[in-house]
mmCIF file of C-alpha atoms in Angstrom:
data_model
loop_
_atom_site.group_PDB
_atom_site.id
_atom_site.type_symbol
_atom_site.label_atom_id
_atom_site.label_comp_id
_atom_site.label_asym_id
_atom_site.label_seq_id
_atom_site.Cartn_x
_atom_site.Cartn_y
_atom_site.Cartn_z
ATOM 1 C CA UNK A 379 218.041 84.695 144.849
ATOM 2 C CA UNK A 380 220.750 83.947 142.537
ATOM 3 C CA UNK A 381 222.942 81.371 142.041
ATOM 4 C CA UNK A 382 226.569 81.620 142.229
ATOM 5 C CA UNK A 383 227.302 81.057 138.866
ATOM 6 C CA UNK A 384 225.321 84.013 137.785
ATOM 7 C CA UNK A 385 225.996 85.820 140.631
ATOM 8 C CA UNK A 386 229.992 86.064 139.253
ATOM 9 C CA UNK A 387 228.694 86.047 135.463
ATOM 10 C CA UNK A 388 227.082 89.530 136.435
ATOM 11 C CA UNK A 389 229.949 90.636 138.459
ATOM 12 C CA UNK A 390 232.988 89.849 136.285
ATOM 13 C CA UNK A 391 231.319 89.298 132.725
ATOM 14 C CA UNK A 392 230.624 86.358 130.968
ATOM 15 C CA UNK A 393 233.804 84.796 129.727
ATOM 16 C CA UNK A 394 232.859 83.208 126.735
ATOM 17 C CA UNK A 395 233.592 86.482 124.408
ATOM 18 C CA UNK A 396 237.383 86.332 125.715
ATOM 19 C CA UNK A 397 237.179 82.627 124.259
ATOM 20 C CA UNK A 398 235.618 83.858 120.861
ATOM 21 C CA UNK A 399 238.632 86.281 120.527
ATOM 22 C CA UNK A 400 241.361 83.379 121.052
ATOM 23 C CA UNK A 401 239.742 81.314 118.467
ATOM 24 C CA UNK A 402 239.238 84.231 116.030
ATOM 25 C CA UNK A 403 242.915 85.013 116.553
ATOM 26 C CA UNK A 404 244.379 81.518 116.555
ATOM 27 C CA UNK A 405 242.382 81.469 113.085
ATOM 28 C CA UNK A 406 243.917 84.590 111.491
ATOM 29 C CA UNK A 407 247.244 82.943 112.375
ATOM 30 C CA UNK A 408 246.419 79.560 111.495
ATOM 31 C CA UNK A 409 245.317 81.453 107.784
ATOM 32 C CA UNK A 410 248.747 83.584 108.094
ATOM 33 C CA UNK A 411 250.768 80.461 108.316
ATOM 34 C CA UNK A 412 249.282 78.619 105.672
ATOM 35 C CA UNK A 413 249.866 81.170 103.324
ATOM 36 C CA UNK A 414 253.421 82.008 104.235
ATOM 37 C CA UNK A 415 253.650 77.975 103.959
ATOM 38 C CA UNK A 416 252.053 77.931 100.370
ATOM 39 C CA UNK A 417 254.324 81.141 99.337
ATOM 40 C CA UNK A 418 257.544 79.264 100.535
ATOM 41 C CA UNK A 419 256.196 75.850 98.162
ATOM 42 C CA UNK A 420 256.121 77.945 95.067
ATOM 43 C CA UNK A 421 259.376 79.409 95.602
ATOM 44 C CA UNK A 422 261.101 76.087 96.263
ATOM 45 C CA UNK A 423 259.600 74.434 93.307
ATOM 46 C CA UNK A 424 260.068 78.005 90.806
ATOM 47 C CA UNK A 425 263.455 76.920 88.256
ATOM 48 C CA UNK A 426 266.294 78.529 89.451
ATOM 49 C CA UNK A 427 268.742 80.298 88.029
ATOM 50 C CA UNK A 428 272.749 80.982 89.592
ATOM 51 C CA UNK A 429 275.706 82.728 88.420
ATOM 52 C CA UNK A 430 279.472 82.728 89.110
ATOM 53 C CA UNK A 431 281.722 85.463 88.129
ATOM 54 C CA UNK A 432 284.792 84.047 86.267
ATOM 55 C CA UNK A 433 286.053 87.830 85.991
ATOM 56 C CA UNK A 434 286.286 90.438 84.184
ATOM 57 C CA UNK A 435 288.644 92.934 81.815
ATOM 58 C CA UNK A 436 288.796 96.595 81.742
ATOM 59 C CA UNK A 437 288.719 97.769 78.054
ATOM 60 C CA UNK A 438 288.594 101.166 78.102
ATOM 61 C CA UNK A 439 287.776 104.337 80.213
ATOM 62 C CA UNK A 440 284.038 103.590 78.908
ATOM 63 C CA UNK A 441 284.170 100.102 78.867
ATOM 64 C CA UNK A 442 284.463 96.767 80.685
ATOM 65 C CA UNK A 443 284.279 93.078 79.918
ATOM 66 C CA UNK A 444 282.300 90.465 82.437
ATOM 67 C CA UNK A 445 282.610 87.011 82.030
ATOM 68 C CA UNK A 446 280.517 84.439 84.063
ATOM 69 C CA UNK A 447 279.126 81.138 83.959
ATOM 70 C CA UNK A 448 275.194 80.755 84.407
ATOM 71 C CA UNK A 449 273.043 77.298 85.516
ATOM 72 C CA UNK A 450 269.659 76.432 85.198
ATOM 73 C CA UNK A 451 267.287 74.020 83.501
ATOM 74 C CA UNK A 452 268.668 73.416 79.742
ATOM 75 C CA UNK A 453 266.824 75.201 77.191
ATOM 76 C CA UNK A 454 265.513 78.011 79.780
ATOM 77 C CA UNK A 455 265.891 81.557 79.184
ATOM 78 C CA UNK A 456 267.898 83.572 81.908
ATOM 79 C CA UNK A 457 267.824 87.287 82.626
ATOM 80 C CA UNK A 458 270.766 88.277 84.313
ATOM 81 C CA UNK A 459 271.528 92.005 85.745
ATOM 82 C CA UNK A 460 275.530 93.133 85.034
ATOM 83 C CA UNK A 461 277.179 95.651 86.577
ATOM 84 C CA UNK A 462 280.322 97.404 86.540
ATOM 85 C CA UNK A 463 281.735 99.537 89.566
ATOM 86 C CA UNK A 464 284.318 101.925 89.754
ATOM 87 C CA UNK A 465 287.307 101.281 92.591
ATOM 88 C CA UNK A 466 284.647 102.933 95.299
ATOM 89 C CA UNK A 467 282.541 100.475 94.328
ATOM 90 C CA UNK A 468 279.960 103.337 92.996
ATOM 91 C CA UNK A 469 277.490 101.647 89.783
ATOM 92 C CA UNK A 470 278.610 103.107 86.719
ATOM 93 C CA UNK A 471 277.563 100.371 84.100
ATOM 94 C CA UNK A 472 274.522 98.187 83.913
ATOM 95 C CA UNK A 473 272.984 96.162 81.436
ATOM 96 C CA UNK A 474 269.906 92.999 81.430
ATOM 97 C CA UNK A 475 271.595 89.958 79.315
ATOM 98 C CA UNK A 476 269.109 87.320 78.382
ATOM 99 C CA UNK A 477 270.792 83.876 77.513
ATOM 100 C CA UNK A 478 269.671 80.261 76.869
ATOM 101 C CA UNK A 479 270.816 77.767 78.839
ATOM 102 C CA UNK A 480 272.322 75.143 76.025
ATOM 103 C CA UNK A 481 275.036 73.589 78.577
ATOM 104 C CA UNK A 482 275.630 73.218 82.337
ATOM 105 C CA UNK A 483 277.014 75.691 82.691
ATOM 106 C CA UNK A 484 276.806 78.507 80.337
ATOM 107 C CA UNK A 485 279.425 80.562 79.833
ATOM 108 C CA UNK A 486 278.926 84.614 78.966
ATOM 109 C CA UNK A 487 280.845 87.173 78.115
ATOM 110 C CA UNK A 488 279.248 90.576 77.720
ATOM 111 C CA UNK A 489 280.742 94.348 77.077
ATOM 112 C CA UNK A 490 279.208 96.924 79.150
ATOM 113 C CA UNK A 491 279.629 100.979 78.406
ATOM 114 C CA UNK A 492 280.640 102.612 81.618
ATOM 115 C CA UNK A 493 279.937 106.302 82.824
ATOM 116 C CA UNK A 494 284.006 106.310 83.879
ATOM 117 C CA UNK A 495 286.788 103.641 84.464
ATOM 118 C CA UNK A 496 285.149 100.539 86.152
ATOM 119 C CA UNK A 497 287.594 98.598 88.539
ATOM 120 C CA UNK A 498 285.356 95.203 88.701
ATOM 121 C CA UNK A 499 282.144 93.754 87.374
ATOM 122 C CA UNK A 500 279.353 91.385 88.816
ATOM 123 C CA UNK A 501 276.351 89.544 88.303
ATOM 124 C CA UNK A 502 273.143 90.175 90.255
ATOM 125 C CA UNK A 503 269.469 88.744 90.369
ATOM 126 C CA UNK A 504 269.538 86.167 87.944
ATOM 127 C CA UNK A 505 266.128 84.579 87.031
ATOM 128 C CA UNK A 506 264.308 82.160 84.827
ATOM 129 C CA UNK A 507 262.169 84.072 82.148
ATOM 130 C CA UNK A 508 260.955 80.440 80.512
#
């Protein structure tokens, strides 16, 4: 005869392989967390690099001028993307402008060639290079 514990363990299952799959699965997340935590570390302590728009002057049909200040560490190189749209705020100028950051903050003033008359400029995705 059988005892009651094995009597159920042969009935229902044993149910020490449902606990293997919670720890194996609290693990994976445990791992997934840590990482996301490590990811989030080195973007806090990465140099940043922000932009304002001060504004900008429409030269031409095929031209515009953007002027903005830029921040970051001193003596760091910046890449910053400028654009120019036209008045339904469709891209028709772009251009990368590297600058060094010599004073807080650095002011820029940069031409670009438009595709037709732009209406307004901006600054996008500014980051450190060095």
């Amino acid at each position: 005869m059988t005892s009651t514990d094995q009597y159920l363990r042969d009935r229902y299952g044993s149910p020490e392989g449902k606990n293997r799959l919670l720890w194996l699965g609290g693990a994976i997340a445990g791992l997934l967390i840590a990482i996301w935590l490590i990811s989030q570390a080195v973007a806090i302590t990465s140099p940043q690099a922000h932009s304002d728009v001060l504004g900008s002057t429409v030269n031409s049909d095929s031209s515009i001028t953007v002027r903005y200040n830029v921040t970051s560490d001193l003596d760091a190189t910046v890449r910053c993307t400028v654009r120019a749209f036209n008045e339904n705020s469709i891209e028709v100028g772009v251009n990368e402008v590297e600058t060094t950051i010599e004073t807080q903050p650095t002011t820029v003033e940069v031409e670009l060639m438009t595709t037709q008359r732009a209406a307004r400029g901006d600054v996008t995705d500014c980051i450190v290079l060095k």
